[in-house]
Short mmCIF file of C-alpha atoms in Angstrom, two decimals:
data_model
loop_
_atom_site.label_atom_id
_atom_site.label_comp_id
_atom_site.label_asym_id
_atom_site.label_seq_id
_atom_site.Cartn_x
_atom_site.Cartn_y
_atom_site.Cartn_z
CA MET A 205 0.02 0.16 0.38
CA GLN A 206 1.36 4.04 -1.11
CA SER A 207 1.62 6.37 1.47
CA LYS A 208 -0.38 9.70 0.64
CA THR A 209 1.95 12.36 -0.40
CA TYR A 210 0.15 15.57 0.67
CA LEU A 211 0.20 18.69 -1.22
CA GLN A 212 2.40 21.54 -0.16
CA LEU A 213 1.27 25.07 -0.03
CA THR A 214 3.19 28.22 -1.23
CA LEU A 215 2.94 31.92 -0.91
CA ALA A 216 3.75 33.96 -4.47
CA ILE A 217 3.57 37.28 -4.68
CA ILE A 218 3.75 39.28 -8.30
CA LYS A 219 5.67 42.36 -7.50
CA PRO A 220 4.05 45.96 -8.34
CA HIS A 221 6.21 46.61 -11.50
CA VAL A 222 5.20 43.51 -13.23
CA VAL A 223 1.51 43.95 -12.81
CA LYS A 224 1.65 47.20 -14.44
CA SER A 225 3.14 45.13 -17.52
CA PRO A 226 0.01 42.57 -18.94
CA PHE A 227 2.43 40.80 -21.25
CA VAL A 228 5.07 40.33 -18.31
CA LEU A 229 2.21 39.40 -16.19
CA GLN A 230 0.80 36.70 -18.66
CA LYS A 231 4.20 35.52 -19.44
CA ILE A 232 4.80 34.52 -15.69
CA ARG A 233 0.53 33.32 -15.26
CA ASP A 234 1.71 30.71 -17.95
CA SER A 235 4.48 29.68 -16.47
CA ILE A 236 2.87 29.13 -13.48
CA ILE A 237 0.15 26.99 -15.26
CA ASP A 238 2.79 25.31 -17.39
CA ASN A 239 4.62 23.48 -14.69
CA ASN A 240 1.72 22.12 -12.69
CA LEU A 241 1.33 24.29 -9.61
CA LYS A 242 -2.14 24.89 -8.56
CA ILE A 243 -3.56 28.15 -7.45
CA VAL A 244 -5.59 27.96 -4.20
CA ARG A 245 -6.50 31.36 -4.08
CA SER A 246 -5.65 35.04 -5.75
CA ARG A 247 -6.22 38.19 -5.04
CA ARG A 248 -5.01 41.40 -6.92
CA THR A 249 -4.40 44.27 -4.10
CA ILE A 250 -1.96 47.29 -3.12
CA ILE A 251 0.05 45.68 -0.26
CA THR A 252 -0.70 48.18 3.05
CA GLN A 253 2.16 49.54 4.87
CA LYS A 254 0.90 47.34 8.08
CA GLU A 255 0.99 43.65 5.62
CA ALA A 256 4.10 45.07 4.08
CA VAL A 257 6.01 45.72 7.66
CA LEU A 258 4.28 42.41 9.00
CA PHE A 259 5.77 40.21 5.68
CA TYR A 260 9.19 41.92 5.99
CA GLU A 261 10.08 41.90 9.51
CA GLU A 262 13.10 40.39 8.92
CA HIS A 263 14.60 43.03 7.05
CA LYS A 264 13.58 45.68 9.84
CA GLU A 265 17.25 46.57 10.39
CA LYS A 266 18.76 46.44 6.63
CA PHE A 267 19.44 49.36 4.94
CA PHE A 268 16.80 48.43 2.01
CA TYR A 269 14.03 48.10 4.49
CA ASN A 270 12.55 51.65 3.99
CA ARG A 271 12.92 51.12 -0.29
CA LEU A 272 11.62 47.85 -0.27
CA LEU A 273 8.20 48.77 2.19
CA THR A 274 7.64 51.81 -0.25
CA PHE A 275 8.15 49.80 -3.62
CA MET A 276 5.83 47.02 -2.10
CA CYS A 277 3.01 49.31 -1.48
CA SER A 278 3.40 51.64 -4.38
CA GLY A 279 1.00 49.42 -6.63
CA PRO A 280 -1.31 46.40 -7.43
CA SER A 281 0.34 43.23 -6.80
CA ASP A 282 -0.75 39.54 -7.49
CA ILE A 283 -0.72 37.26 -4.35
CA TYR A 284 -1.52 34.11 -4.54
CA ILE A 285 -1.58 30.51 -2.74
CA LEU A 286 0.01 27.70 -4.91
CA THR A 287 -0.20 24.43 -4.10
CA ASP A 288 1.84 20.72 -5.40
CA HIS A 289 4.07 18.12 -4.37
CA ASN A 290 6.62 20.65 -3.18
CA ALA A 291 5.65 23.44 -4.06
CA ILE A 292 7.86 25.70 -2.34
CA ALA A 293 10.93 24.43 -4.10
CA LYS A 294 9.27 23.94 -7.20
CA TRP A 295 8.02 27.89 -7.24
CA ARG A 296 11.47 29.50 -5.89
CA GLN A 297 13.57 27.40 -9.24
CA LEU A 298 10.78 28.79 -11.59
CA MET A 299 11.72 32.54 -9.61
CA GLY A 300 15.23 31.77 -9.82
CA PRO A 301 17.85 33.64 -7.81
CA THR A 302 16.92 36.59 -5.81
CA LYS A 303 19.52 38.65 -6.59
CA VAL A 304 18.83 39.82 -10.16
CA TYR A 305 22.34 40.05 -11.69
CA GLN A 306 23.00 36.85 -10.74
CA ALA A 307 19.66 35.40 -12.03
CA GLN A 308 20.67 37.39 -15.38
CA TYR A 309 23.88 35.42 -15.75
CA THR A 310 23.49 32.47 -14.45
CA ALA A 311 19.69 31.88 -14.80
CA ARG A 312 18.53 33.55 -17.98
CA ASP A 313 15.46 31.65 -18.04
CA THR A 314 13.82 32.14 -14.75
CA ILE A 315 11.25 34.47 -13.92
CA ARG A 316 13.85 37.00 -12.30
CA GLY A 317 16.44 36.44 -14.95
CA MET A 318 13.84 37.61 -17.76
CA TYR A 319 12.05 40.28 -15.83
CA GLY A 320 13.81 41.66 -12.95
CA LEU A 321 15.15 45.04 -12.46
CA SER A 322 16.97 45.22 -9.63
CA ASP A 323 17.08 43.37 -6.00
CA THR A 324 14.00 45.03 -4.71
CA ARG A 325 11.95 44.90 -8.14
CA ASN A 326 13.00 41.18 -8.96
CA ALA A 327 9.44 40.46 -10.33
CA THR A 328 8.45 38.09 -7.47
CA HIS A 329 8.38 36.43 -4.35
CA GLY A 330 8.21 33.20 -2.96
CA SER A 331 8.25 31.60 0.55
CA ASP A 332 11.58 29.58 1.37
CA SER A 333 9.97 26.88 3.96
CA VAL A 334 7.08 25.75 4.99
CA ALA A 335 7.04 27.84 8.40
CA SER A 336 7.35 30.85 6.01
CA ALA A 337 4.99 30.00 3.85
CA GLU A 338 2.55 29.49 7.06
CA ARG A 339 3.29 33.12 8.26
CA GLU A 340 3.10 34.73 4.72
CA ILE A 341 0.09 33.39 4.24
CA ARG A 342 -1.70 34.41 7.33
CA ILE A 343 -0.83 37.79 6.41
CA PHE A 344 -2.40 37.90 3.28
CA PHE A 345 -5.15 35.56 3.27
CA SER A 346 -6.14 35.97 7.07
CA ASP A 347 -9.80 34.05 6.19
CA PHE A 348 -7.49 30.85 4.74
CA ASN A 349 -8.12 27.98 7.06
CA PHE A 350 -5.32 25.21 7.04
CA LYS A 351 -6.70 22.83 8.61
CA LYS A 352 -9.83 22.78 6.91
CA TRP A 353 -8.13 23.07 3.98
CA TYR A 354 -5.67 19.81 4.30
CA GLU A 355 -8.95 17.78 5.47
CA HIS A 356 -11.16 18.84 2.68
CA ASP A 357 -9.59 20.55 -0.11
CA GLU A 358 -6.51 18.86 -0.71
CA LYS A 359 -7.71 15.55 -1.40
CA TYR A 360 -9.45 17.18 -4.86
CA TYR A 361 -6.12 19.25 -5.73
CA ASN A 362 -4.21 16.12 -4.99
CA LEU A 363 -6.70 14.11 -7.31
CA GLY A 364 -6.48 16.62 -9.97
CA GLN A 365 -10.53 17.25 -9.58
CA ILE A 366 -10.02 20.52 -10.03
CA HIS A 367 -11.17 23.45 -12.73
CA PHE A 368 -9.02 26.39 -13.67
CA ASP A 369 -10.48 29.45 -14.14
CA PRO A 370 -8.27 32.08 -16.35
CA VAL A 371 -10.04 35.17 -15.52
CA ALA A 372 -9.93 34.60 -11.54
CA PHE A 373 -6.46 32.69 -11.86
CA VAL A 374 -7.50 30.41 -9.53
CA HIS A 375 -8.19 26.60 -9.46
CA THR A 376 -11.54 25.43 -8.12
CA ILE A 377 -12.94 21.95 -7.03
CA ASN A 378 -14.57 20.43 -9.33
CA THR A 379 -17.64 18.77 -7.61
CA SER A 380 -18.99 16.85 -10.79
CA PHE A 381 -16.63 13.86 -9.79
CA PRO A 382 -17.50 10.77 -8.39
CA ASN A 383 -15.83 10.48 -4.87
CA LYS A 384 -15.15 6.83 -3.32
CA GLU A 385 -18.55 6.81 -1.73
CA GLN A 386 -21.04 7.70 -5.11
CA ILE A 387 -18.94 5.13 -7.20
CA THR A 388 -19.91 2.43 -4.13
CA LYS A 389 -23.21 2.92 -4.29
#
């Protein structure tokens, strides 16, 4: 008997300078879909100062902190909860190195290699661990219930019983699939 492999959740942010460029935004969205990452939640918002301060608290003492906060609150960002087996590593690989100059020379085909402008304007953010993903998701999706998602929704995403809405850029559970109880009746 095989053990069940649960899906992993991660937070993805498409930064303001990218959202202002529909062509680039669509290329990044296509990359997410083409790499079989599923979108559990999707929202476009201008990140508030309060959210930015919580989100970037680890950088508070760094020289670029104020510049980072100002930039992240400067216009709309797209914020997603992504899922897949090993979603954190998969999304981080698609993004490429955090430092844009490094991405442009060593990982040209990554999102940051192609669309990053500077280390602050590096196009995207992705959680670096399960703990970070949970903390970050709670900042931007305060109503997201991890326990409920893993108890109810995760199995549908894991089995591919979902529907993709390209306008809302989100996957939803497809209830037209028969479940085990319906099949055995």
